[in-house]
Coordinates of C-alpha atoms and ligand atoms in Angstrom, one line a residue:
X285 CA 0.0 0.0 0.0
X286 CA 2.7 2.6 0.8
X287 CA 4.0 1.7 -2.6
X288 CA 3.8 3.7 -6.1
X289 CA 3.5 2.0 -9.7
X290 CA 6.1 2.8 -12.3
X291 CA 6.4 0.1 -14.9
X292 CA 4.6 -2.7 -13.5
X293 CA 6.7 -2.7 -10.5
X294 CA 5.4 -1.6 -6.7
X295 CA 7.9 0.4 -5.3
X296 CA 9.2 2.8 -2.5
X297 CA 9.3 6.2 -3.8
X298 CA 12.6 7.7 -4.7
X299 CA 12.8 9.3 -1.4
X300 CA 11.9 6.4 0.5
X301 CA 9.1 8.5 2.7
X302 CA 5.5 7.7 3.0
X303 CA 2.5 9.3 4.7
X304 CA -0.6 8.5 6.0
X305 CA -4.3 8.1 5.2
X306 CA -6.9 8.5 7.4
X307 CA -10.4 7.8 7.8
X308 CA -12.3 10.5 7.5
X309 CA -15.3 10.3 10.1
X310 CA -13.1 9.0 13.0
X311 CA -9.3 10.2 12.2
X312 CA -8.1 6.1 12.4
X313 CA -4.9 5.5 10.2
X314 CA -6.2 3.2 7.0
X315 CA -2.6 3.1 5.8
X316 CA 0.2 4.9 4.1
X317 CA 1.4 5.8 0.7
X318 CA 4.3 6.6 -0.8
X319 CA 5.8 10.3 -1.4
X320 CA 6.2 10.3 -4.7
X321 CA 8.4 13.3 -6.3
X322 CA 10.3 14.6 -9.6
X323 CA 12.2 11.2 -10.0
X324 CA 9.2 9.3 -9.5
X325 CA 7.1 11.1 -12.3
X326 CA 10.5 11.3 -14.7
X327 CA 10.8 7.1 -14.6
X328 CA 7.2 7.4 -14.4
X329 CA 6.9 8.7 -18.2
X330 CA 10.2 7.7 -19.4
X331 CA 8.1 4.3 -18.6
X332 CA 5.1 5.2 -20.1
X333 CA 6.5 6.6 -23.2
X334 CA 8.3 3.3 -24.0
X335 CA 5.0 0.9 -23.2
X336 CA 2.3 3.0 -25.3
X337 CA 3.8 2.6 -28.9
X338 CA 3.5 -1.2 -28.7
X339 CA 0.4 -0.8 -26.6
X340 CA -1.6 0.9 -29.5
X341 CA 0.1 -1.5 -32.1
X342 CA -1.7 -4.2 -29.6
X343 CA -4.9 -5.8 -31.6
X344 CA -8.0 -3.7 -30.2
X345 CA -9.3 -7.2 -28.7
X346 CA -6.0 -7.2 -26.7
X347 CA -6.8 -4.0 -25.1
X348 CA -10.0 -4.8 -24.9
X349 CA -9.8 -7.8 -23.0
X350 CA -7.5 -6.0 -20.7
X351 CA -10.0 -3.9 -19.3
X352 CA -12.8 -6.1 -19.1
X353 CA -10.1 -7.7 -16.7
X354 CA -9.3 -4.5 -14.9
X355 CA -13.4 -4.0 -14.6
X356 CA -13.4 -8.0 -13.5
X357 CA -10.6 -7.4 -10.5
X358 CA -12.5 -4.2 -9.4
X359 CA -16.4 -6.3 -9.7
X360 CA -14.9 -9.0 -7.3
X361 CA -13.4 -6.4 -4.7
X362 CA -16.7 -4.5 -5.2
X363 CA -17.5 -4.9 -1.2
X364 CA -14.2 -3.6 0.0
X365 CA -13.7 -0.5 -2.4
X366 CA -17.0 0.3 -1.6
X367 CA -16.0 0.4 2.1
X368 CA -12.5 1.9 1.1
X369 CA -13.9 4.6 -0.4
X370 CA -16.6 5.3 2.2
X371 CA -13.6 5.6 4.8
X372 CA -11.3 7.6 2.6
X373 CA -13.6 10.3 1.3
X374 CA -16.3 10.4 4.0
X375 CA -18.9 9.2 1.8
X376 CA -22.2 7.2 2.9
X377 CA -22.6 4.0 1.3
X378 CA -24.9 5.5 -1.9
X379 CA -22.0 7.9 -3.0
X380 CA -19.4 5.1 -2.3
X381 CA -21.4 2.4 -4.1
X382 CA -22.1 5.0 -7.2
X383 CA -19.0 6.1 -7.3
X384 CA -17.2 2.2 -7.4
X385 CA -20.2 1.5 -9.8
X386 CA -19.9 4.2 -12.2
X387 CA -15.4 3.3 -12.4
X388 CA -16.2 -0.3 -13.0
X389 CA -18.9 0.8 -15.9
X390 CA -16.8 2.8 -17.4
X391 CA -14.0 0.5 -18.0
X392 CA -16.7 -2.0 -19.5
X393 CA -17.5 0.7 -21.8
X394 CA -13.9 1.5 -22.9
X395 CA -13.6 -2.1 -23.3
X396 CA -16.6 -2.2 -25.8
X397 CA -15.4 1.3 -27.2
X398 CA -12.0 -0.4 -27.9
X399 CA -13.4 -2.6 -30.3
X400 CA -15.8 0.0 -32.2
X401 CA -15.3 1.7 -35.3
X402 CA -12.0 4.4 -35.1
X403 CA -13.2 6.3 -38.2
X404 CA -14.8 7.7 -40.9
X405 CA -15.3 7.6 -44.7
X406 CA -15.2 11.1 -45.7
X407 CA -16.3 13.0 -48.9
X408 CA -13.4 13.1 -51.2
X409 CA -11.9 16.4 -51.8
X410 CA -10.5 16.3 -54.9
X411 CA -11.6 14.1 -57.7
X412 CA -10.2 10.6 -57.4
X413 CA -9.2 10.6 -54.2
X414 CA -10.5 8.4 -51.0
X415 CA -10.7 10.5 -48.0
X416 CA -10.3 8.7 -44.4
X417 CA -10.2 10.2 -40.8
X418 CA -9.3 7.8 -37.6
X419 CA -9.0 8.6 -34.6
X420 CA -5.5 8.0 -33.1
X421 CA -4.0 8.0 -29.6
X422 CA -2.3 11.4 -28.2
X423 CA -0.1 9.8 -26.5
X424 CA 1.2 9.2 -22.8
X425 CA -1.1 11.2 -20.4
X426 CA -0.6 12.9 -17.1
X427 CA -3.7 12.6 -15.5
X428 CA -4.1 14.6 -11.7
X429 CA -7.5 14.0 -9.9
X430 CA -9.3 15.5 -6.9
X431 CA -10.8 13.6 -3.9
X432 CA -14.4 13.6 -4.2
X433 CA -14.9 10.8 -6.3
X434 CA -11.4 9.8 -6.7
X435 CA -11.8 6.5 -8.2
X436 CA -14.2 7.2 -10.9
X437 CA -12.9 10.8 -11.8
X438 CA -9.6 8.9 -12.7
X439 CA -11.4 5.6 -14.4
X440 CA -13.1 8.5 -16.4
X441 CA -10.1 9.4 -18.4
X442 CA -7.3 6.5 -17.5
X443 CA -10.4 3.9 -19.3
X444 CA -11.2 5.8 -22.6
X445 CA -7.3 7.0 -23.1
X446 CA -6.1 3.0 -22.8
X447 CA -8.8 1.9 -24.8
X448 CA -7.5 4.0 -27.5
X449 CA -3.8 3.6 -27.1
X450 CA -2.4 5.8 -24.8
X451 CA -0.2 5.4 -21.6
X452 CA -1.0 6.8 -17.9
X453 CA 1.1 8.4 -15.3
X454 CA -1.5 9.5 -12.7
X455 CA -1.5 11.2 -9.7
X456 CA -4.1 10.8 -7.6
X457 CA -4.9 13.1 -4.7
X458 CA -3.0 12.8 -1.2
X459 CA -6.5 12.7 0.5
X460 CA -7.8 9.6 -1.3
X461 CA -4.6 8.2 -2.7
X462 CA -5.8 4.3 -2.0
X463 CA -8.9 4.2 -3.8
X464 CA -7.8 6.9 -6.3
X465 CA -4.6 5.4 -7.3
X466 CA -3.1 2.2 -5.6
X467 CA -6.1 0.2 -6.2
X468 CA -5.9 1.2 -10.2
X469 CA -2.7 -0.3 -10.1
X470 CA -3.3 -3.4 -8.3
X471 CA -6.4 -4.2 -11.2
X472 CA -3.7 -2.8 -13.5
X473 CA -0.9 -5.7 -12.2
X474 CA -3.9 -8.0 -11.9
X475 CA -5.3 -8.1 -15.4
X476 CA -1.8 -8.5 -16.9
X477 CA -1.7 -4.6 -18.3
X478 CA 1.6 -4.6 -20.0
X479 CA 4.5 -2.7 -17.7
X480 CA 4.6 1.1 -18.1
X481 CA 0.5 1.6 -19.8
X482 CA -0.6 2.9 -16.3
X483 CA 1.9 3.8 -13.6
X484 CA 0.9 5.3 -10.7
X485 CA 2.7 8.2 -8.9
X486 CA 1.4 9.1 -5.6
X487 CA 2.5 12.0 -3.4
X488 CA 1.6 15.8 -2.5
X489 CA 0.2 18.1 -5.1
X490 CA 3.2 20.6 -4.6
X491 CA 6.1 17.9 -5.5
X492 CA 4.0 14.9 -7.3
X493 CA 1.5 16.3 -8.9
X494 CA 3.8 19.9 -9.6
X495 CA 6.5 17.8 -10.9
X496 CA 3.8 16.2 -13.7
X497 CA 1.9 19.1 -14.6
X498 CA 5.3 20.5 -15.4
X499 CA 7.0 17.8 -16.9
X500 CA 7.7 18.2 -21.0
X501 CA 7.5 14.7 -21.6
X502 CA 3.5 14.7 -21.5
X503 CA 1.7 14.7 -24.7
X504 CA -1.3 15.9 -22.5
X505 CA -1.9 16.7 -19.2
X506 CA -5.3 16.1 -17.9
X507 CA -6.6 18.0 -14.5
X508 CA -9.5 17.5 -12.6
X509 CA -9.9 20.3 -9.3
X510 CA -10.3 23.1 -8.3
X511 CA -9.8 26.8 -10.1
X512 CA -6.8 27.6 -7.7
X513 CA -4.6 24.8 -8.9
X514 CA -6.4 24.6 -12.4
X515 CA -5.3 28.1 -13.6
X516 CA -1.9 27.6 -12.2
X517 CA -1.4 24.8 -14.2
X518 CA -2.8 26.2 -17.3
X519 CA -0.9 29.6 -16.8
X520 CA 2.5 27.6 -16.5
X521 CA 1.7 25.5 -19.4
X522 CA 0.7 28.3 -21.8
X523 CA 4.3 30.0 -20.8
X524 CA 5.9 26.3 -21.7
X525 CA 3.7 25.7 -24.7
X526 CA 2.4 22.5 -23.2
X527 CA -1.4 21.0 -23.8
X528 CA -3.3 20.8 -20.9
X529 CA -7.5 20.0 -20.5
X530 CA -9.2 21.1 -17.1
X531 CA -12.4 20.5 -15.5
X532 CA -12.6 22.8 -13.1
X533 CA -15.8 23.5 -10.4
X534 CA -18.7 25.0 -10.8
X535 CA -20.8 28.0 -8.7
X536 CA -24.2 25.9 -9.2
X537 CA -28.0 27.3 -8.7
X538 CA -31.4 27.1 -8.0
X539 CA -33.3 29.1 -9.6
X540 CA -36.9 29.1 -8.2
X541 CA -39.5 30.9 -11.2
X542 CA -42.2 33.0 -9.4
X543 CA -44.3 29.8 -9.9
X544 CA -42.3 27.0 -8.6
X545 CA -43.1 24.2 -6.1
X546 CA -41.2 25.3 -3.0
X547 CA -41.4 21.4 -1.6
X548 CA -40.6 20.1 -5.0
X549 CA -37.3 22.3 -5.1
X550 CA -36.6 21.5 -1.3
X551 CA -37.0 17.7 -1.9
X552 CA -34.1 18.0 -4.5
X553 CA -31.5 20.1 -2.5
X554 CA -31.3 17.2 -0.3
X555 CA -29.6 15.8 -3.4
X556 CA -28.9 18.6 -5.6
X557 CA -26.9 20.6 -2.8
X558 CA -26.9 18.3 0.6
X559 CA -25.6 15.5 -0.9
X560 CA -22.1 13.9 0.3
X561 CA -21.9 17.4 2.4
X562 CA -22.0 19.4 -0.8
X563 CA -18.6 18.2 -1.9
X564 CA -19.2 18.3 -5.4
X565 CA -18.6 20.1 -8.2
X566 CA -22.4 19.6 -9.7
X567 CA -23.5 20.9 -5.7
X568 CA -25.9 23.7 -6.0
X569 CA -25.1 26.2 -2.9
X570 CA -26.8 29.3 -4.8
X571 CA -31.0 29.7 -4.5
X572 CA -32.2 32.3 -6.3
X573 CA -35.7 32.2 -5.6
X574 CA -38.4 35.3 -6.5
X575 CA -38.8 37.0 -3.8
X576 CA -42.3 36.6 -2.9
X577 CA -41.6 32.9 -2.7
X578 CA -38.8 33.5 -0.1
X579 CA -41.0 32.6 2.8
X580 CA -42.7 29.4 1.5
X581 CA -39.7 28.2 0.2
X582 CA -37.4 28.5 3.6
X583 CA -40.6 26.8 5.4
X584 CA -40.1 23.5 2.8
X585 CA -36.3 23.7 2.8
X586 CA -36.2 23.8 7.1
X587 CA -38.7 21.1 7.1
X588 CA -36.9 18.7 4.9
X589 CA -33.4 19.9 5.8
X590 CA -34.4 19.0 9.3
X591 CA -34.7 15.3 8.5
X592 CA -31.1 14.6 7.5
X593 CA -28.7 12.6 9.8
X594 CA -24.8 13.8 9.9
X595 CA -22.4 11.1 11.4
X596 CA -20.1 8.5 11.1
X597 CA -21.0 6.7 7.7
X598 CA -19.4 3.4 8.8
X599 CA -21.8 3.8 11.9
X600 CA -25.2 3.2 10.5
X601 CA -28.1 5.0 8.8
X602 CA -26.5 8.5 7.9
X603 CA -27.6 10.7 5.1
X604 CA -24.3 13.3 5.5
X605 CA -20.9 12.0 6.8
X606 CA -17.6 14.0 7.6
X607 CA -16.0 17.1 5.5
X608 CA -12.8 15.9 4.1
X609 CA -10.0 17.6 6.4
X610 CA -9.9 20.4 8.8
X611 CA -8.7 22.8 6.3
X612 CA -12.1 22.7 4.2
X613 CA -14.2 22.4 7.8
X614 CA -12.9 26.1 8.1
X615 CA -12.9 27.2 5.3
X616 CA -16.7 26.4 4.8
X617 CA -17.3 28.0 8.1
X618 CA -15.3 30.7 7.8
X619 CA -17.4 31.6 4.7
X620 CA -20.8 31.0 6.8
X621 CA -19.3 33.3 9.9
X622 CA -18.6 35.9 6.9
X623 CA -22.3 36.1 5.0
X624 CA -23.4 36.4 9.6
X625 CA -21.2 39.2 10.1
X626 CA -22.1 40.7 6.3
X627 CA -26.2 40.3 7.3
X628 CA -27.2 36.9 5.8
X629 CA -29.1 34.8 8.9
X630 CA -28.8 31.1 10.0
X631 CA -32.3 29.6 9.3
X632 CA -30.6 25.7 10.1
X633 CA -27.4 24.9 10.9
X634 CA -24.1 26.8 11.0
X635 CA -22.2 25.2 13.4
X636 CA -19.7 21.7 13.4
X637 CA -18.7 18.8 16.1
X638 CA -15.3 17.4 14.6
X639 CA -15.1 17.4 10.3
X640 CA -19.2 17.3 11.2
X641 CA -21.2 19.7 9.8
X642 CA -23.9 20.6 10.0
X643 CA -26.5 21.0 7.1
X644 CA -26.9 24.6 6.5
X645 CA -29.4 27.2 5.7
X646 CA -28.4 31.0 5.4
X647 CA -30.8 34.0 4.4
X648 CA -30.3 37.4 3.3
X649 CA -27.3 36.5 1.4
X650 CA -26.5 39.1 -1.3
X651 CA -24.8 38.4 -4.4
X652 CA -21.6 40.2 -3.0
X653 CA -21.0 38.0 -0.1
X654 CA -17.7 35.6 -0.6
X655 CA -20.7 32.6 0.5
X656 CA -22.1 33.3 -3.1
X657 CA -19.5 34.3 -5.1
X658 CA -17.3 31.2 -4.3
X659 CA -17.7 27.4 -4.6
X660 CA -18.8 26.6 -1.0
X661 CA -18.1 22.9 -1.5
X662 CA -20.0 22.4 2.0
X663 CA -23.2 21.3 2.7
X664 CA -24.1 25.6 2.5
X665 CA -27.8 26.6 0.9
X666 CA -27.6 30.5 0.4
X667 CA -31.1 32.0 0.1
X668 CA -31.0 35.1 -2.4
X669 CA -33.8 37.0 -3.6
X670 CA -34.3 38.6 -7.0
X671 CA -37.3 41.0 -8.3
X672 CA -38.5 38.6 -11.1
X673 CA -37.9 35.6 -13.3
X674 CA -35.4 37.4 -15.5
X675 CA -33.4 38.6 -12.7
X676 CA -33.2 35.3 -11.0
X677 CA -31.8 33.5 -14.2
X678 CA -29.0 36.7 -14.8
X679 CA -28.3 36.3 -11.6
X680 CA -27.3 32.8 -11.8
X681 CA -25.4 33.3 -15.1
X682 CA -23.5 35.9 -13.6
X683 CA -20.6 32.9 -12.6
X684 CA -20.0 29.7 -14.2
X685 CA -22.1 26.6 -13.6
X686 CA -21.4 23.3 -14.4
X687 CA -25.1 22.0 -13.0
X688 CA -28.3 24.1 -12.6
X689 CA -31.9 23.1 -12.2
X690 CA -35.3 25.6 -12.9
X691 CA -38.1 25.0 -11.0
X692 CA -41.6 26.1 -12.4
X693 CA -44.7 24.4 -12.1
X694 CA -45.6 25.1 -15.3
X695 CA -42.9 22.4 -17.6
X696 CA -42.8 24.5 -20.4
X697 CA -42.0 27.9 -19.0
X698 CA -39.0 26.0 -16.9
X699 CA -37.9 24.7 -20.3
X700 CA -37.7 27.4 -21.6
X701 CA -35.8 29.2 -18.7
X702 CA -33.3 26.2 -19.0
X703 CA -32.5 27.4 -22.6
X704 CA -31.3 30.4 -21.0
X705 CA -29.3 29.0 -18.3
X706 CA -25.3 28.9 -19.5
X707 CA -24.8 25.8 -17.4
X708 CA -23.5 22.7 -19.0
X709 CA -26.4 20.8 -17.4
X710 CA -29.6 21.7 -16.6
X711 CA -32.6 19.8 -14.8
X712 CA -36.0 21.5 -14.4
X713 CA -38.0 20.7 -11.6
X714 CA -35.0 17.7 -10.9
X715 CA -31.2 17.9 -10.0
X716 CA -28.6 15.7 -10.1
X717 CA -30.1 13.5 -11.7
X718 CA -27.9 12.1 -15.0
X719 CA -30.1 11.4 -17.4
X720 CA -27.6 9.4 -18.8
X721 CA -25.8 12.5 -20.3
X722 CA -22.7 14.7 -19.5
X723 CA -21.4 17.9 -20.5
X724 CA -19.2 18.0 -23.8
X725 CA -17.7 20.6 -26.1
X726 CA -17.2 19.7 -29.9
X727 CA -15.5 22.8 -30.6
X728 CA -17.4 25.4 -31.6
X729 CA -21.3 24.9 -29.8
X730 CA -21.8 24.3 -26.9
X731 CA -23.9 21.0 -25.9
X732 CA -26.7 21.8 -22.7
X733 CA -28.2 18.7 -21.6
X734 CA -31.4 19.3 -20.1
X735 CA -33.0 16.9 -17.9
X736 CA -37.6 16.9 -17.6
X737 CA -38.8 15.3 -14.6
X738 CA -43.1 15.0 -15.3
X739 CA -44.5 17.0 -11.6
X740 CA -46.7 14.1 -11.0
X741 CA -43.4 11.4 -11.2
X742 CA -41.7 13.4 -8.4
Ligands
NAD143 P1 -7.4 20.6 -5.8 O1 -7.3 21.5 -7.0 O2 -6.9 21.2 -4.5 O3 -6.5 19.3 -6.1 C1 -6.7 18.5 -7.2 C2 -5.4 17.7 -7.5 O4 -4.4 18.6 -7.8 C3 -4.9 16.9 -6.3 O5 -4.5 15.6 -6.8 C4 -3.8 17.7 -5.8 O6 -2.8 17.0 -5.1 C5 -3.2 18.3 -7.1 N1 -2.4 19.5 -6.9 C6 -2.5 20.4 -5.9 N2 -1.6 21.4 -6.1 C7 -1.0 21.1 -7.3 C8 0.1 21.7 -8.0 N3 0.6 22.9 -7.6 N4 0.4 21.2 -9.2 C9 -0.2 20.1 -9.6 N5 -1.1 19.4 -8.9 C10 -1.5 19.9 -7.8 O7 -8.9 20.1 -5.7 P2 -9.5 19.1 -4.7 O8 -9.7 19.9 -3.4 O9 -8.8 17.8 -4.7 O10 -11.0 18.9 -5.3 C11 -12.0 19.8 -5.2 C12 -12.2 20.6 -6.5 O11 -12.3 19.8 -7.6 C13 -13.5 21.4 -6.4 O12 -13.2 22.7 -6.9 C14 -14.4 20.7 -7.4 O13 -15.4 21.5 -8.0 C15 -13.4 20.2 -8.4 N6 -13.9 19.0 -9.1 C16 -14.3 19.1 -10.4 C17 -14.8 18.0 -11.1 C18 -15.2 18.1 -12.6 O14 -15.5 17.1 -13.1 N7 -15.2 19.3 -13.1 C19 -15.0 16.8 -10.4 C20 -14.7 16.8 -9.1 C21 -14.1 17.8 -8.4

C-alpha cells in the first residue's frame, strides 16, 4: 500500500518517505502511501513513453480484454472498495457504491469502445481521391485527480485513453490516494496490463503532482480540481507551450421561477446541494428564488433539511458524513461566519462537532458576499432574492455553472428558462439526476443537456 507503480513494478518512492491516510469520520490510520516526487514522475513517463507505442500497435481485442479484466478485479473487490472509499472520502454507502459503480462501468465501456469503429469515410476532396479520418492516440497522459470521487474521476479518463492507445502516469490526490490510485494499479498488475500503460505516482500536489503538470515529456496533461490549482497549471503551461485540458468547479444554482413548487425544489437540494456534504462540483449552494416565494420556500427547505442525519457513515443510517480535512471544515465555516457578520441569517445549521457539519441554511445573502461568489463545496444553501424571473436566471449566469436546475410548475416555462441558463447541465424541476448524459464541447457549440422530470413522477 505505501507503494507507487512505475512500470509494472510496486515500489518505495525515490525518497523512500511515505505518509498517511486517514479515515475521515473517526481520524483512524487506513494506511500509508508513498511520497512520490520529480524522480518518481521522470521514470514514471520515461516508462510510459516506451509501453504506449506497442500498446496501441496491440490488436484492439488485446486492449479490450485488458479492461474487461481490470473491470473484473475491481467487480470482485466490489464490497471492499466500496468500504475503502466510504472511509477515505467520508462518503455514505450510496455515494461510495455509485461512485465504485460508475469506475467499474466505465471500464466496460472502454472495453466495448475499444473494439468500435476508429473512423470515418469522408467526402473526397479532390476528384479521385478516397478520404479517411481515424481517430488516433495522443499519447502518454498525465492525468491529476481531486478527492471527491477519486476513483471514478480517474477511471473517467485513464479507461477511454487505454482503450484507445495511450499510456498513464496518474496522480491521484493525497486525500484519497488508496482508492484513487493504488487500487488502479493493483487491477492494473492484476489483469496483466503490460508494464509502463498505467503507472501510478502518488505524493503531495506541490512535489507529485507539480512535478507532472510540469514535466515536458506529456503529450497531455489532464486536471480535474479546483480553479486555484487549475489556472496555475494552465498559466504555467501556456508560458511552456504545453497542452493541458481542465475540469474545473462550478458555482451551481437554484433558480426558483415565481411559480415553482417550494417542496418540490426543497426535496431536490437534499440531493442537488446536501448530498455527500456538498462536496461536489455539480453541488448547488446558490438559491435564487423570487422574492415573494422566499418565505414558502425557507418553510419547505427547514422542514426537509431538518430530516437529515450527519455522522459516522461506517456507523449506521447517515444521510451526510464528515467534511474531508480540517482545512475545508474552516474554510466552509469561515465563509458561513462571513455572509453572519455581512447580514445573511442562519435559518438551520451553521455550526460543526469534529469534520461534522452541519446541514446549512443562510438568508439574506447578497450576491456580494464571498458565501455566493465562491464554490462553498460544503453542505451551505444560500437564500438570495431577486425582483422577477429574468433577474433570478441573470443572476445565476453571472458565474460559471457546471449544473443548474429551474423550477416552475408550469414544464414548459422552466424549459424554456433552461434554454437560457449557461450551465453545462440543466434539470427543471429535478437535480442531479444524469439522465444518462454529461457535459461535452465539440469545438465550436456548446452541448446543454437538459434533464424533464413529469411533476406528477416526483
Ligand atoms: P485541488 O485543486 O486542490 O487538487 C486537485 C489535485 O491537484 C490533487 O491531486 C492535488 O494533489 C493536485 N495539486 C495540488 N496542487 C498542485 C500543483 N501545484 N500542481 C499540480 N497538482 C496539484 O482540488 P480538490 O480539493 O482535490 O478537489 C475539489 C475541487 O475539484 C473542487 O473545486 C471541485 O469542484 C473540483 N472538481 C471538479 C470536477 C469536474 O468534473 N469538473 C469533479 C470533481 C471535483
Amino acid at each position: 500500500m505505501n507503494t507507487i507503480y512505475i512500470d509494472g513494478v510496486f515500489e518505495r518512492a525515490a525518497c523512500g518517505q511515505t505518509a498517511t491516510v486517514t479515515e475521515k469520520a473517526t481520524g483512524a490510520i487506513i494506511g500509508r502511501y508513498g511520497l512520490g516526487g520529480a524522480r518518481d514522475v521522470d521514470r514514471a513517463v520515461v516508462a510510459a513513453r516506451a509501453a504506449q507505442i506497442p500498446w496501441a500497435a496491440l490488436a484492439a481485442p488485446h486492449r479490450s480484454d485488458v479492461l474487461h479484466a481490470m473491470a473484473g478485479h475491481l467487480e470482485s473487490r466490489f464490497e471492499a472498495l466500496v468500504e475503502q472509499s466510504m472511509r477515505e472520502t467520508g462518503g455514505v454507502r450510496s455515494k461510495a457504491e455509485d461512485e465504485v459503480t460508475t469506475g467499474i462501468r466505465q471500464l466496460r465501456i472502454s472495453a466495448v469502445q475499444a473494439c468500435e469503429a476508429h473512423g470515418d469515410v469522408l467526402a473526397p476532396y479532390k476528384h479521385n481521391k478516397l478520404s479517411l479520418s481515424r481517430a488516433v492516440p495522443i499519447g502518454v497522459i498525465g492525468v491529476i485527480t481531486p478527492w471527491n470521487y477519486p476513483m471514478n474521476l480517474a477511471l473517467r479518463i485513464i479507461a477511454p485513453a487505454l482503450a484507445f492507445g495511450n499510456s498513464i502516469v496518474l496522480k491521484p490526490s493525497e486525500l484519497t490516494p488508496l482508492i484513487g490510485g493504488h487500487v488502479l494499479a493493483e487491477a492494473a498488475a492484476a489483469a496483466h496490463a503490460p508494464n509502463g500503460v498505467l503507472n501510478v505516482v502518488t505524493g503531495t500536489g506541490a512535489d507529485a503532482g507539480h512535478a507532472l503538470a510540469e514535466h515536458s515529456g506529456l503529450d497531455l496533461l489532464d486536471f480535474t480540481g479546483g480553479h486555484t490549482v487549475g489556472r496555475a497549471i494552465a498559466a504555467s503551461a501556456a508560458r511552456g507551450g504545453r497542452e493541458v485540458r481542465l475540469e474545473l468547479g462550478g458555482n451551481n444554482a437554484f433558480v426558483l421561477l415565481r411559480d415553482a413548487d417550494p417542496l418540490i425544489a426543497a426535496r431536490c437540494a437534499l440531493h442537488g446541494s446536501l448530498a455527500f456534504q456538498g462536496q461536489t462540483c455539480i453541488s448547488a449552494s446558490r438559491h435564487i428564488v423570487v422574492a415573494d416565494a422566499v418565505e414558502d420556500y425557507l418553510h419547505a427547505l427547514t422542514t426537509v433539511v431538518a430530516t437529515l442525519r450527519v455522522g459516522d457513515p461506517m456507523g449506521g443510517d447517515v444521510d451526510l458524513g464528515p467534511i474531508v480535512s480540517t482545512t475545508q471544515r474552516d474554510r466552509i465555516h469561515a465563509l458561513v461566519q462571513d455572509a453572519i457578520q455581512r447580514g445573511a441569517h442562519v435559518v438551520i445549521g451553521g455550526g460543526f462537532d469534529g469534520l461534522f457539519y452541519q446541514p446549512t441554511v443562510l438568508t439574506g445573502v447578497t450576491p456580494d458576499m464571498p458565501v455566493y461568489t465562491e464554490e462553498v463545496f460544503g453542505p451551505v444553501i444560500t437564500i438570495t432574492a431577486a425582483a422577477d424571473d429574468d433577474e433570478a436566471i441573470a443572476m445565476a449566469n453571472a458565474h460559471p455553472m457546471m449544473m443548474s436546475s429551474v423550477f416552475s410548475t408550469d414544464q414548459i416555462r422552466g424549459l424554456i428558462a433552461a434554454g437560457r441558463i449557461t450551465a453545462g447541465e440543466v434539470h427543471v424541476n429535478d437535480a442531479f439526476a444524469r439522465h444518462g448524459a454529461d457535459s461535452q464541447r465539440d469545438g465550436v457549440t456548446r452541448r446543454q443537456w437538459i434533464g424533464l422530470t413529469p411533476i406528477a413522477a416526483r
